[in-house]
Coordinates of C-alpha atoms (C1' of nucleotides) in Angstrom, one line a residue:
Chain Z
M13 CA 0.0 0.0 0.0
R14 CA 1.0 3.6 -0.6
F15 CA 1.0 5.9 2.3
S16 CA -0.2 8.8 0.1
S17 CA -3.4 7.0 -0.9
M18 CA -4.1 5.3 2.4
F19 CA -6.0 7.1 5.2
I20 CA -3.5 7.3 8.0
P21 CA -4.3 10.4 10.0
T22 CA -1.4 10.6 12.5
L23 CA -1.6 13.2 15.3
R24 CA 1.0 15.2 17.0
E25 CA -1.3 15.9 20.0
V26 CA -4.0 14.0 21.7
P27 CA -6.5 15.2 24.4
S28 CA -4.8 15.6 27.8
D29 CA -7.5 13.4 29.4
V30 CA -6.6 10.4 27.4
E31 CA -4.8 8.1 30.0
A32 CA -4.1 4.6 28.7
V33 CA -1.0 4.3 26.6
S34 CA -2.7 2.0 24.0
H35 CA -5.6 4.5 23.7
R36 CA -3.2 7.5 23.2
L37 CA -1.0 5.6 20.6
M38 CA -4.0 4.2 18.7
L39 CA -5.3 7.7 18.3
R40 CA -2.0 9.3 17.5
A41 CA -0.9 6.7 15.0
G42 CA -4.2 6.8 13.2
Y43 CA -5.6 3.4 14.1
V44 CA -8.9 4.4 15.6
R45 CA -11.3 7.3 16.2
Q46 CA -13.9 7.7 18.8
L47 CA -17.6 8.1 17.8
A48 CA -19.1 8.4 21.3
A49 CA -18.4 7.0 24.8
G50 CA -17.4 3.4 24.3
L51 CA -17.9 3.4 20.5
Y52 CA -14.8 3.2 18.3
I53 CA -14.2 3.4 14.5
F54 CA -11.3 1.3 13.3
L55 CA -9.4 3.1 10.5
P56 CA -7.5 1.2 7.8
L57 CA -4.5 0.5 9.9
G58 CA -6.5 -0.5 12.9
W59 CA -8.7 -2.8 10.9
R60 CA -5.7 -4.5 9.3
V61 CA -4.4 -5.3 12.8
L62 CA -7.8 -6.7 13.9
N63 CA -8.0 -8.8 10.7
R64 CA -4.5 -10.2 11.3
I65 CA -5.6 -11.1 14.9
N66 CA -8.8 -12.6 13.6
S67 CA -7.0 -14.9 11.1
I68 CA -4.8 -16.2 13.9
L69 CA -8.0 -16.8 15.9
K70 CA -9.6 -18.6 13.0
E71 CA -6.6 -20.8 12.3
E72 CA -6.3 -21.9 15.9
M73 CA -10.1 -22.5 16.3
E74 CA -10.2 -24.6 13.1
A75 CA -7.2 -26.5 14.4
I76 CA -9.3 -27.8 17.4
G77 CA -12.2 -28.6 15.2
A78 CA -14.3 -25.6 15.8
Q79 CA -16.6 -24.5 13.0
E80 CA -17.3 -20.9 12.1
I81 CA -20.9 -19.7 11.9
S82 CA -22.6 -16.4 12.3
M83 CA -25.4 -15.5 14.6
P84 CA -27.7 -12.5 14.7
V85 CA -27.0 -9.5 16.9
L86 CA -30.7 -8.9 17.5
H87 CA -32.3 -11.4 19.7
P88 CA -35.9 -12.1 20.7
A89 CA -36.5 -11.7 24.5
E90 CA -38.2 -15.0 25.0
I91 CA -35.0 -17.1 24.8
W92 CA -33.3 -14.9 27.4
Q93 CA -36.4 -15.1 29.5
Q94 CA -36.2 -18.9 29.5
T95 CA -32.7 -18.9 31.0
G96 CA -33.7 -16.2 33.5
R97 CA -31.0 -13.8 32.2
W98 CA -33.6 -11.4 30.8
D99 CA -34.3 -10.4 34.4
A100 CA -31.0 -11.3 36.0
I101 CA -29.0 -8.9 33.8
G102 CA -29.7 -5.3 34.5
D103 CA -29.1 -2.1 32.5
E104 CA -26.1 -3.6 30.8
M105 CA -28.4 -5.2 28.2
F106 CA -29.6 -3.0 25.4
R107 CA -33.3 -3.6 25.1
L108 CA -35.7 -2.5 22.5
K109 CA -39.1 -3.4 20.9
D110 CA -39.8 -4.2 17.3
R111 CA -42.7 -2.6 15.4
T112 CA -45.2 -5.1 16.7
G113 CA -44.2 -4.4 20.3
R114 CA -42.2 -7.6 20.8
D115 CA -39.4 -7.3 23.3
M116 CA -35.9 -7.7 21.8
C117 CA -32.4 -7.2 22.9
L118 CA -28.9 -6.8 21.4
G119 CA -26.6 -9.7 22.0
M120 CA -24.1 -9.2 24.7
T121 CA -23.1 -12.9 24.5
H122 CA -24.6 -15.9 22.6
E123 CA -25.1 -18.8 25.1
E124 CA -28.8 -18.5 24.6
I125 CA -28.9 -18.4 20.9
M126 CA -26.2 -21.1 20.4
T127 CA -28.1 -23.4 22.8
W128 CA -31.3 -22.6 21.0
L129 CA -29.8 -23.9 17.8
A130 CA -28.3 -26.9 19.5
A131 CA -31.7 -27.7 21.1
K132 CA -33.3 -27.6 17.7
E133 CA -30.7 -29.6 15.7
I134 CA -28.8 -32.0 17.9
R135 CA -30.7 -35.2 18.5
S136 CA -28.2 -38.0 19.1
Y137 CA -24.9 -38.7 20.8
R138 CA -23.7 -39.4 17.3
D139 CA -24.0 -35.6 16.6
L140 CA -21.5 -34.9 19.4
P141 CA -19.2 -33.2 20.1
Q142 CA -19.7 -29.9 18.4
I143 CA -17.7 -26.7 18.8
W144 CA -19.3 -23.6 17.1
Y145 CA -17.7 -20.2 17.0
Q146 CA -18.1 -16.8 15.5
I147 CA -16.2 -13.5 15.4
Q148 CA -19.0 -11.1 15.8
T149 CA -20.2 -7.9 17.4
K150 CA -21.3 -7.8 21.0
L151 CA -23.2 -4.9 22.6
R152 CA -23.2 -4.1 26.3
D153 CA -24.4 -0.9 27.8
E154 CA -21.4 -0.5 30.0
A155 CA -21.8 1.8 33.0
R156 CA -18.4 3.2 32.4
P157 CA -16.6 2.6 29.1
K158 CA -12.9 3.4 29.6
S159 CA -9.3 3.2 28.4
G160 CA -10.0 3.5 24.7
V161 CA -10.7 0.2 23.1
L162 CA -10.2 -1.8 26.3
R163 CA -13.8 -1.3 27.6
T164 CA -16.3 -0.4 25.0
R165 CA -20.1 -0.7 24.5
E166 CA -19.7 -2.4 21.1
F167 CA -16.9 -4.7 20.4
L168 CA -15.8 -7.7 18.4
M169 CA -15.6 -11.0 20.1
K170 CA -14.5 -14.4 19.2
D171 CA -17.0 -16.6 21.0
S172 CA -17.1 -20.3 20.9
Y173 CA -19.4 -22.9 22.4
S174 CA -18.9 -26.6 23.0
F175 CA -21.5 -29.2 23.2
D176 CA -20.6 -32.6 24.7
A177 CA -22.3 -35.7 25.8
D178 CA -20.8 -35.8 29.2
E179 CA -18.3 -34.2 31.7
D180 CA -15.4 -36.0 30.1
G181 CA -16.3 -34.5 26.8
L182 CA -16.5 -31.1 28.3
E183 CA -13.2 -31.6 30.0
R184 CA -11.7 -32.3 26.6
S185 CA -13.3 -29.3 24.9
Y186 CA -12.2 -27.1 27.7
R187 CA -8.7 -28.3 27.5
L188 CA -8.6 -27.9 23.7
H189 CA -9.7 -24.3 24.2
A190 CA -7.1 -23.6 26.9
E191 CA -4.4 -25.0 24.7
A192 CA -5.6 -23.1 21.6
Y193 CA -5.7 -19.9 23.7
H194 CA -2.1 -20.4 24.8
R195 CA -1.1 -20.7 21.2
I196 CA -3.2 -17.7 20.2
F197 CA -1.8 -15.3 22.7
K198 CA 1.7 -16.5 22.2
R199 CA 1.4 -16.1 18.5
C200 CA 0.0 -12.5 19.1
G201 CA 3.2 -11.7 21.0
L202 CA 1.6 -11.2 24.4
R203 CA 2.9 -11.9 27.8
F204 CA 0.0 -13.6 29.6
Y205 CA -1.2 -15.8 32.5
Q206 CA -4.0 -18.3 32.7
V207 CA -5.7 -17.7 36.0
E208 CA -8.6 -19.1 38.0
S209 CA -11.6 -16.9 37.8
D210 CA -15.1 -16.4 39.1
P211 CA -17.7 -17.8 36.8
G212 CA -19.9 -15.0 37.9
M213 CA -23.2 -14.5 36.0
M214 CA -22.1 -17.1 33.4
G215 CA -22.8 -19.7 36.0
G216 CA -21.1 -23.1 35.8
A217 CA -18.5 -24.7 37.9
K218 CA -15.1 -23.6 36.7
A219 CA -13.6 -20.8 34.7
H220 CA -10.3 -19.4 33.8
E221 CA -9.2 -16.0 32.5
F222 CA -6.3 -15.2 30.2
M223 CA -4.6 -12.1 31.6
A224 CA -2.1 -9.9 29.9
P225 CA -0.1 -7.9 32.4
S226 CA -0.4 -4.1 31.9
P227 CA -0.9 -1.1 34.2
A228 CA -3.9 -0.2 32.0
G229 CA -5.7 -3.4 33.0
E230 CA -8.7 -3.4 35.3
D231 CA -8.1 -6.8 36.9
E232 CA -5.7 -7.8 39.6
V233 CA -4.1 -11.2 39.6
V234 CA -2.5 -13.2 42.4
L235 CA 0.6 -15.0 41.2
C236 CA 2.9 -17.5 43.0
D237 CA 6.2 -17.8 41.1
N238 CA 7.1 -20.8 43.2
C239 CA 4.2 -23.3 42.5
G240 CA 2.4 -21.5 39.7
Y241 CA -0.8 -20.7 41.5
A242 CA -2.5 -18.0 39.6
A243 CA -6.0 -16.5 40.4
N244 CA -8.0 -13.4 40.0
V245 CA -8.0 -11.5 43.3
E246 CA -11.8 -11.9 43.3
L247 CA -11.3 -15.5 44.4
A248 CA -7.6 -15.8 45.2
I249 CA -6.9 -17.5 48.5
T250 CA -3.8 -16.3 50.4
V251 CA -2.4 -16.8 53.8
S252 CA -1.1 -13.9 55.9
P253 CA 2.6 -13.8 56.7
D254 CA 3.6 -16.0 59.6
V255 CA 3.0 -14.5 63.0
T256 CA 4.2 -15.7 66.4
F257 CA 1.6 -15.2 69.0
E258 CA 2.1 -14.3 72.6
D259 CA 0.4 -16.5 75.2
W260 CA -1.6 -13.5 76.5
P261 CA -4.1 -14.2 79.3
Y262 CA -7.6 -13.1 78.7
E263 CA -7.9 -9.6 80.2
E264 CA -9.8 -6.4 79.6
L265 CA -7.9 -3.2 78.8
H266 CA -9.0 0.4 79.3
T267 CA -8.7 2.1 75.9
P268 CA -10.6 5.4 76.3
G269 CA -11.7 6.9 73.1
K270 CA -9.6 4.5 70.9
R271 CA -11.9 3.0 68.3
T272 CA -10.1 2.0 65.1
V273 CA -7.6 -0.8 64.9
Q274 CA -5.1 1.9 64.0
E275 CA -5.8 3.9 67.2
V276 CA -5.8 1.0 69.6
S277 CA -2.7 -0.5 68.0
E278 CA -0.8 2.7 68.4
F279 CA -2.2 3.2 72.0
L280 CA -1.0 -0.3 73.1
G281 CA 2.1 -0.4 70.9
I282 CA 1.0 -3.7 69.4
S283 CA 0.9 -4.5 65.6
P284 CA -2.5 -4.5 63.9
R285 CA -1.9 -8.1 62.9
Y286 CA -2.7 -9.1 66.5
F287 CA -6.2 -7.5 66.2
I288 CA -9.5 -8.8 65.1
K289 CA -11.6 -6.3 63.2
S290 CA -15.3 -6.8 63.7
L291 CA -17.7 -5.4 61.0
L292 CA -21.4 -5.5 61.2
L293 CA -23.0 -6.1 57.8
M294 CA -26.6 -5.8 56.9
A295 CA -27.4 -8.7 54.6
P296 CA -30.8 -9.8 53.0
K297 CA -31.2 -12.5 55.7
G298 CA -30.4 -10.1 58.6
P299 CA -27.2 -8.7 60.2
V300 CA -24.0 -10.6 60.0
L301 CA -20.8 -10.0 61.9
A302 CA -17.7 -10.3 59.8
L303 CA -14.3 -10.9 61.4
I304 CA -11.0 -9.9 59.7
R305 CA -7.5 -9.6 60.9
G306 CA -6.6 -6.1 61.8
D307 CA -4.1 -5.6 59.0
Q308 CA -6.4 -7.0 56.3
E309 CA -9.4 -5.8 54.4
L310 CA -12.7 -7.4 53.8
H311 CA -13.2 -8.5 50.1
E312 CA -16.7 -7.4 49.4
K313 CA -17.2 -9.7 46.4
K314 CA -16.1 -12.8 48.3
M315 CA -18.4 -11.8 51.1
Q316 CA -21.3 -11.2 48.8
K317 CA -21.0 -14.7 47.4
I318 CA -21.6 -16.0 50.9
I319 CA -24.3 -13.7 52.3
G320 CA -25.7 -11.9 49.3
P321 CA -25.7 -8.1 48.6
F322 CA -25.0 -6.3 51.8
R323 CA -24.1 -2.9 53.2
T324 CA -22.2 -1.9 56.3
A325 CA -24.3 -1.0 59.3
E326 CA -24.9 2.6 60.5
K327 CA -23.6 3.6 63.9
E328 CA -27.1 3.5 65.3
E329 CA -27.8 0.1 63.9
V330 CA -24.6 -1.2 65.6
K331 CA -25.7 0.0 68.9
K332 CA -29.3 -1.3 68.5
I333 CA -28.3 -4.8 67.2
L334 CA -25.1 -5.5 69.3
G335 CA -25.7 -3.1 72.2
V336 CA -22.2 -1.7 71.8
E337 CA -20.8 1.6 70.7
A338 CA -19.1 1.1 67.2
G339 CA -15.4 0.8 67.7
F340 CA -15.6 -1.5 70.7
I341 CA -17.3 -4.5 69.1
G342 CA -15.7 -7.9 69.9
P343 CA -16.6 -11.3 68.6
M344 CA -17.6 -12.7 71.9
G345 CA -21.1 -13.4 73.2
H346 CA -23.3 -12.4 70.2
N347 CA -26.4 -14.1 69.1
L348 CA -26.1 -13.6 65.4
E349 CA -24.3 -15.2 62.4
I350 CA -20.5 -14.7 62.6
I351 CA -18.4 -15.3 59.5
A352 CA -14.7 -15.1 60.3
D353 CA -11.7 -15.1 57.9
L354 CA -9.7 -18.4 57.8
N355 CA -6.6 -16.4 58.6
I356 CA -7.7 -15.8 62.2
K357 CA -8.6 -19.4 63.0
D358 CA -5.5 -19.8 65.0
G359 CA -3.8 -17.3 67.3
V360 CA -4.3 -15.0 70.2
Y361 CA -5.9 -11.7 69.5
I362 CA -7.1 -8.3 70.7
S363 CA -10.5 -7.0 69.9
G364 CA -13.4 -4.9 71.3
A365 CA -14.7 -5.8 74.7
N366 CA -18.3 -5.0 73.7
R367 CA -18.1 -2.3 76.3
E368 CA -17.4 1.4 75.6
D369 CA -13.8 2.4 76.1
F370 CA -12.6 -1.2 76.6
H371 CA -10.8 -3.8 74.5
V372 CA -9.9 -7.4 75.3
K373 CA -6.5 -9.0 75.0
G374 CA -6.0 -12.8 74.8
I375 CA -9.0 -13.8 72.7
R376 CA -8.7 -17.3 71.4
P377 CA -10.8 -18.2 68.4
G378 CA -12.8 -21.4 69.0
I379 CA -12.7 -20.9 72.7
H380 CA -13.9 -17.4 73.2
F381 CA -16.1 -17.3 70.1
E382 CA -17.4 -19.6 67.4
A383 CA -17.8 -18.7 63.7
R384 CA -18.3 -19.9 60.2
W385 CA -14.8 -20.0 58.7
Q386 CA -14.5 -18.6 55.2
D387 CA -12.0 -16.9 53.0
I388 CA -13.2 -13.3 53.0
H389 CA -10.1 -11.2 53.1
M390 CA -8.5 -9.3 50.2
A391 CA -5.3 -10.8 49.0
K392 CA -2.4 -8.4 49.1
E393 CA 1.2 -8.1 48.3
G394 CA 3.3 -9.9 50.9
D395 CA 0.7 -12.6 51.6
R396 CA 1.7 -16.2 51.1
C397 CA 0.5 -18.8 48.7
F398 CA -2.1 -21.1 50.4
R399 CA -0.7 -24.0 48.4
C400 CA 3.1 -23.7 48.9
G401 CA 3.6 -20.9 51.4
A402 CA 5.8 -18.8 49.1
V403 CA 5.3 -15.0 49.0
I404 CA 2.8 -14.1 46.3
R405 CA 2.8 -11.1 44.1
I406 CA -0.1 -9.2 42.5
E407 CA -0.1 -7.9 39.0
Q408 CA -2.5 -5.6 37.2
C409 CA -3.8 -7.2 34.0
I410 CA -6.0 -6.9 30.9
E411 CA -8.5 -9.8 30.5
V412 CA -7.9 -10.9 26.9
G413 CA -9.8 -14.1 27.0
N414 CA -11.8 -16.4 29.2
I415 CA -13.1 -20.0 29.3
F416 CA -16.1 -21.3 31.2
K417 CA -17.4 -24.7 32.0
L418 CA -21.1 -24.2 31.8
G419 CA -22.4 -27.7 32.4
T420 CA -26.2 -27.8 31.9
K421 CA -27.0 -24.2 33.0
Y422 CA -28.3 -23.3 29.5
S423 CA -29.1 -26.7 28.0
V424 CA -31.7 -27.6 30.7
P425 CA -33.9 -24.4 30.6
L426 CA -33.7 -24.3 26.8
K427 CA -34.4 -28.1 26.6
A428 CA -31.2 -28.9 24.6
F429 CA -31.3 -32.7 25.0
Y430 CA -29.9 -35.6 23.1
L431 CA -30.4 -39.3 23.2
D432 CA -27.4 -41.3 24.5
S433 CA -26.5 -44.8 23.2
S434 CA -29.0 -46.4 25.5
G435 CA -31.8 -44.2 24.2
M436 CA -31.9 -42.1 27.3
E437 CA -32.5 -38.4 27.0
R438 CA -29.7 -36.2 28.5
P439 CA -28.9 -32.5 28.6
L440 CA -26.0 -31.3 26.5
I441 CA -22.9 -30.5 28.6
M442 CA -21.7 -27.0 27.5
G443 CA -18.7 -24.7 27.7
S444 CA -18.3 -21.2 26.4
Y445 CA -15.1 -19.4 25.5
G446 CA -14.4 -15.8 24.6
I447 CA -11.6 -13.7 23.2
G448 CA -11.6 -9.9 22.5
P449 CA -9.5 -9.1 19.4
A450 CA -9.4 -5.4 20.2
R451 CA -8.1 -6.1 23.7
I452 CA -5.4 -8.2 22.2
A453 CA -4.4 -5.3 20.0
A454 CA -4.5 -2.9 22.9
A455 CA -2.6 -5.2 25.2
A456 CA 0.0 -5.8 22.5
I457 CA 0.6 -2.0 22.4
E458 CA 0.6 -1.7 26.2
Q459 CA 3.3 -4.3 26.3
N460 CA 5.2 -3.2 23.3
H461 CA 5.9 0.5 22.9
D462 CA 8.5 3.2 23.6
S463 CA 8.4 6.9 23.8
D464 CA 8.2 7.2 20.0
G465 CA 5.3 4.9 19.4
I466 CA 4.0 1.4 18.9
I467 CA 6.3 -1.6 18.4
W468 CA 4.0 -4.3 16.9
P469 CA 4.7 -8.0 17.3
R470 CA 5.3 -9.1 13.7
S471 CA 2.4 -11.5 13.7
I472 CA -0.2 -8.8 14.1
A473 CA 1.4 -5.7 12.6
P474 CA -0.6 -3.9 9.9
F475 CA 2.3 -4.3 7.5
D476 CA 5.5 -6.3 7.7
V477 CA 7.8 -3.7 6.2
E478 CA 7.7 0.0 5.6
I479 CA 9.8 1.7 2.9
L480 CA 11.0 5.2 3.6
P481 CA 12.2 7.1 0.5
L482 CA 13.7 10.1 2.2
N483 CA 13.7 12.6 -0.6
M484 CA 10.8 12.3 -3.1
K485 CA 12.5 14.8 -5.4
D486 CA 15.5 12.6 -6.0
A487 CA 15.0 10.4 -9.1
K488 CA 17.4 7.7 -8.0
T489 CA 15.6 7.4 -4.6
I490 CA 12.3 7.0 -6.3
E491 CA 13.5 4.5 -8.8
V492 CA 15.1 2.3 -6.2
S493 CA 12.2 2.6 -3.8
E494 CA 9.6 1.7 -6.4
H495 CA 11.6 -1.2 -7.6
L496 CA 12.0 -2.5 -4.1
Y497 CA 8.3 -1.9 -3.3
S498 CA 7.1 -4.0 -6.2
S499 CA 9.6 -6.8 -5.7
I500 CA 8.8 -7.1 -2.0
K501 CA 5.1 -7.1 -2.8
E502 CA 5.7 -9.9 -5.3
K503 CA 7.1 -12.0 -2.5
G504 CA 3.8 -11.8 -0.7
I505 CA 5.2 -9.5 2.0
D506 CA 2.9 -6.8 3.2
V507 CA 4.7 -3.6 2.5
L508 CA 3.8 0.1 3.0
I509 CA 5.8 2.8 1.1
D510 CA 5.8 6.3 2.5
D511 CA 5.6 8.0 -0.9
R512 CA 4.4 11.3 0.5
D513 CA 6.3 14.4 -0.4
E514 CA 7.3 15.0 3.2
R515 CA 10.6 15.8 4.9
A516 CA 12.7 12.9 6.2
G517 CA 11.9 13.9 9.8
V518 CA 8.2 13.6 9.3
K519 CA 8.6 10.2 7.8
F520 CA 10.8 8.9 10.6
K521 CA 8.5 10.2 13.3
D522 CA 5.4 8.7 11.6
A523 CA 7.1 5.4 11.0
D524 CA 8.1 5.1 14.6
L525 CA 4.6 6.0 15.7
I526 CA 2.9 3.5 13.5
G527 CA 5.2 0.8 14.6
I528 CA 5.7 -1.5 11.6
P529 CA 8.5 -3.9 12.7
T530 CA 11.0 -3.4 9.8
H531 CA 11.9 -0.1 8.1
I532 CA 13.8 0.1 4.9
I533 CA 15.4 3.6 4.6
I534 CA 16.4 4.9 1.2
G535 CA 18.5 8.0 1.3
E536 CA 20.6 9.8 -1.3
R537 CA 23.9 9.6 0.6
N538 CA 23.8 5.8 1.0
L539 CA 22.4 5.3 -2.5
K540 CA 25.6 6.8 -4.0
E541 CA 27.5 3.8 -2.6
G542 CA 24.7 1.4 -3.7
L543 CA 23.5 1.0 -0.1
I544 CA 20.2 1.1 1.7
E545 CA 19.4 0.8 5.3
I546 CA 17.3 -1.8 7.1
K547 CA 16.2 -0.9 10.6
D548 CA 14.5 -2.8 13.3
R549 CA 11.7 -0.8 15.0
R550 CA 12.2 -2.4 18.4
T551 CA 16.0 -2.2 18.8
K552 CA 16.4 0.8 16.5
K553 CA 19.4 -0.9 15.2
A554 CA 20.1 -0.2 11.5
A555 CA 22.3 -2.0 9.0
K556 CA 23.6 -0.7 5.7
V557 CA 23.2 -3.4 3.0
R558 CA 23.6 -3.6 -0.7
I559 CA 20.3 -3.0 -2.5
E560 CA 20.4 -6.4 -4.2
E561 CA 21.1 -8.2 -0.9
I562 CA 18.0 -6.8 0.9
F563 CA 16.0 -10.0 0.5
Q564 CA 18.5 -12.1 2.5
Y565 CA 17.8 -9.7 5.4
L566 CA 14.1 -9.6 4.9
T567 CA 13.6 -13.3 4.9
V568 CA 15.5 -13.5 8.1
Q569 CA 13.6 -10.6 9.7
V570 CA 10.0 -11.0 8.5
Chain T
rC28 C1' -25.5 5.3 39.7
rG29 C1' -22.1 8.5 43.4
rG30 C1' -17.7 12.0 43.4
rG31 C1' -14.5 15.2 40.4
rG32 C1' -13.1 17.7 35.8
rC33 C1' -13.8 19.5 31.0
rG34 C1' -16.8 21.4 26.3
rU35 C1' -13.9 28.1 22.6
rA36 C1' -11.4 26.8 14.4
rG37 C1' -9.9 20.1 11.9
rC38 C1' -6.5 19.0 16.5
rG39 C1' -4.2 20.8 21.2
rC40 C1' -5.1 24.9 24.3
rA41 C1' -5.5 30.4 26.5
rG42 C1' -9.3 33.9 27.6
rC43 C1' -14.1 33.1 32.0
rC44 C1' -12.7 34.6 38.8
rC45 C1' -13.3 40.5 37.9
rG46 C1' -19.2 41.1 31.7
rG47 C1' -17.4 46.0 27.7
rU48 C1' -12.7 46.9 21.0
rU49 C1' -12.8 43.1 15.5
rA50 C1' -12.4 36.2 20.5
rG51 C1' -6.6 34.8 20.7
rC52 C1' -2.1 31.3 20.4
rG53 C1' 0.4 26.7 18.6
rC54 C1' -0.2 22.7 15.1
rA55 C1' -2.8 21.3 10.7
rC56 C1' -4.8 23.4 6.0
rC57 C1' -4.3 26.7 1.2
rU58 C1' -0.7 30.0 -2.1
rG59 C1' 4.4 31.3 -3.1
rC60 C1' 9.6 31.0 -2.2
rC61 C1' 13.1 28.0 0.1
rU62 C1' 14.5 23.3 2.2
rU63 C1' 15.1 17.4 2.0
rG64 C1' 18.7 11.8 7.3
rG65 C1' 14.6 12.9 12.9
rG66 C1' 7.7 16.5 13.3
rA67 C1' 12.4 23.0 8.9
rG68 C1' 12.2 28.5 7.6
rC69 C1' 10.1 33.1 5.6
rA70 C1' 5.8 35.8 3.5
rG71 C1' 0.7 35.8 2.6
rG72 C1' -4.3 33.5 3.4
rG73 C1' -9.0 30.8 4.6
rG74 C1' -11.6 28.8 8.7
rG75 C1' -15.7 30.3 15.0
rU76 C1' -23.9 29.9 15.9
rC77 C1' -17.5 30.1 22.3
rG78 C1' -21.9 22.3 23.3
rG79 C1' -27.5 23.6 23.6
rU80 C1' -31.8 26.1 25.8
rG81 C1' -33.6 29.8 28.9
rG82 C1' -32.6 33.8 32.1
rU83 C1' -29.9 38.4 34.4
rU84 C1' -28.0 42.9 31.9
rC85 C1' -27.6 48.7 28.0
rA86 C1' -24.1 44.7 26.9
rA87 C1' -22.7 37.5 28.0
rA88 C1' -17.4 32.9 25.8
rU89 C1' -17.4 35.4 30.7
rC90 C1' -22.8 35.7 35.7
rC91 C1' -27.3 32.3 37.0
rA92 C1' -30.6 27.9 36.0
rC93 C1' -31.6 23.8 33.3
rU94 C1' -29.9 20.4 29.7
rC95 C1' -26.7 17.4 26.4
rG96 C1' -21.9 15.4 25.6
rC97 C1' -16.9 13.6 26.9
rC98 C1' -12.9 12.2 30.4
rC99 C1' -11.1 10.5 35.3
rC100 C1' -12.0 8.0 40.3
rG101 C1' -15.5 4.7 42.7
rA102 C1' -19.8 1.3 42.4
rC103 C1' -21.1 -2.1 38.6
rC104 C1' -19.2 -5.4 34.8
rA105 C1' -21.4 -12.0 29.8

RNA sequence: CGGGGCGUAGCGCAGCCCGGUUAGCGCACCUGCCUUGGGAGCAGGGGGUCGGUGGUUCAAAUCCACUCGCCCCGACCA
């Protein structure tokens, strides 16, 4: 392609409120433009990148026997009502009515529609297994679109769905996807982790996310470099660093006006890790007392999974329900449900005395109070792996893909049954698997850029090579450039030639910004000696080579 | 949905507090000259319902009310 006839609107400046690196560079380098909040236009360069990613997706999907199909974006409400998600999903679903007043919605995912098709067409175990996939538009009315292309209201998704006769079959389809995903992200040049994740609204038993580390990511992942444990913080289990407990006798301490763990800890000169923090939560089934170690925080999502949506109690409610002033609550002697974090199951602690201005030292869990033991604290840096005891670390990540074991969550309500070899009717066992191509592109930029611009992994770059004729007024430069351009093209290499009548500086800056991996620089000076330059975008190293030898270098590099 | 910020030329911004010439700057764009290895220089030029509506005032980009949009933090997130 010729730069002069391709629409590549590069920008010197970008609005100051654009934060994410990938967002800024995609705008500056002319890959995307924003239409409205969470709605993006992919310009020629951006679309080329997506297409290259999509062909990798297709190759790897076909390789595990997945078959590409295409589903409508517009869905009738009834199918979503049958699985209960019409009501379970809130404002995130775009809803509308057709001219006859029939409820419709725009597809945010396709479990329902895929299962509908399977229910209609799959009869026998002989039809199984099936894996169907599509690369198609999804619409979600996000509460807060952000970070450019990373969280949008309309986006492309590779979504696949597996239908198996039994759990073993699902296990196989799930594993095939996990392996394909590893190959995909590797081929796309990403650094990534496969982590355990919360199935959430998708339902089902087990799920994993594929996470590309980047400060622009919205997710936090707990990683153990020692044993390989990796999980989203939403469900990661960690153990607090070892603590040696004192054999304190049970005694009340006068702590006038000291309410928070921080205050009492400073007052007594004892570390917060020897404290039990008591939080009164108002849950649907009534008040619950949550106990957390003094140096840790309650993980609201983990807690919500146990007791449902809750809020913390007001000061007056604390007094009314527990008969204690907030700040002096202790775990002892209450007549309500107590859920305590597993980390405080052993030890000797300090907590409120259930009496104003007093705390108690020497509290022994299991002796002085009983509780339901659950993992409810937030994992944090410095915690230890619950499997092997090594210190874990936490990394910020972009979720580029996910895989879910759905089981029969959709097949039962949508009556997707088949007959097994003994003639018995059984529900299809399903899995669903997603990848966001635009997130791969953004993550690739997040992980591969420098102060001058994007550095594309070769596999997903919009072009393999860019030719930079520095002086378009020099006949020899043009002759050599044009000759190279056509012969490179003939070899099937995607090449862009910057044939604009611009100064050398402009071409260099734009080339670095756009981030095509290999640059061929054609300047008058070198040309006099029959030389041209081949330069690597990542290392910025350039080599002078004889014009006729260029292909030896290209075949190595491309 | 809660908190904060911002809407002025294609893009990036100043002006607004403290109302009053013809609304300004940089980039981009057009013409000419010049220049061609890291976003050149000189000269000339075009381009604005100051997000919208209503109000206050002799007078509104500027003050007030409402409204729409966008960004950031949080909640939420198949």
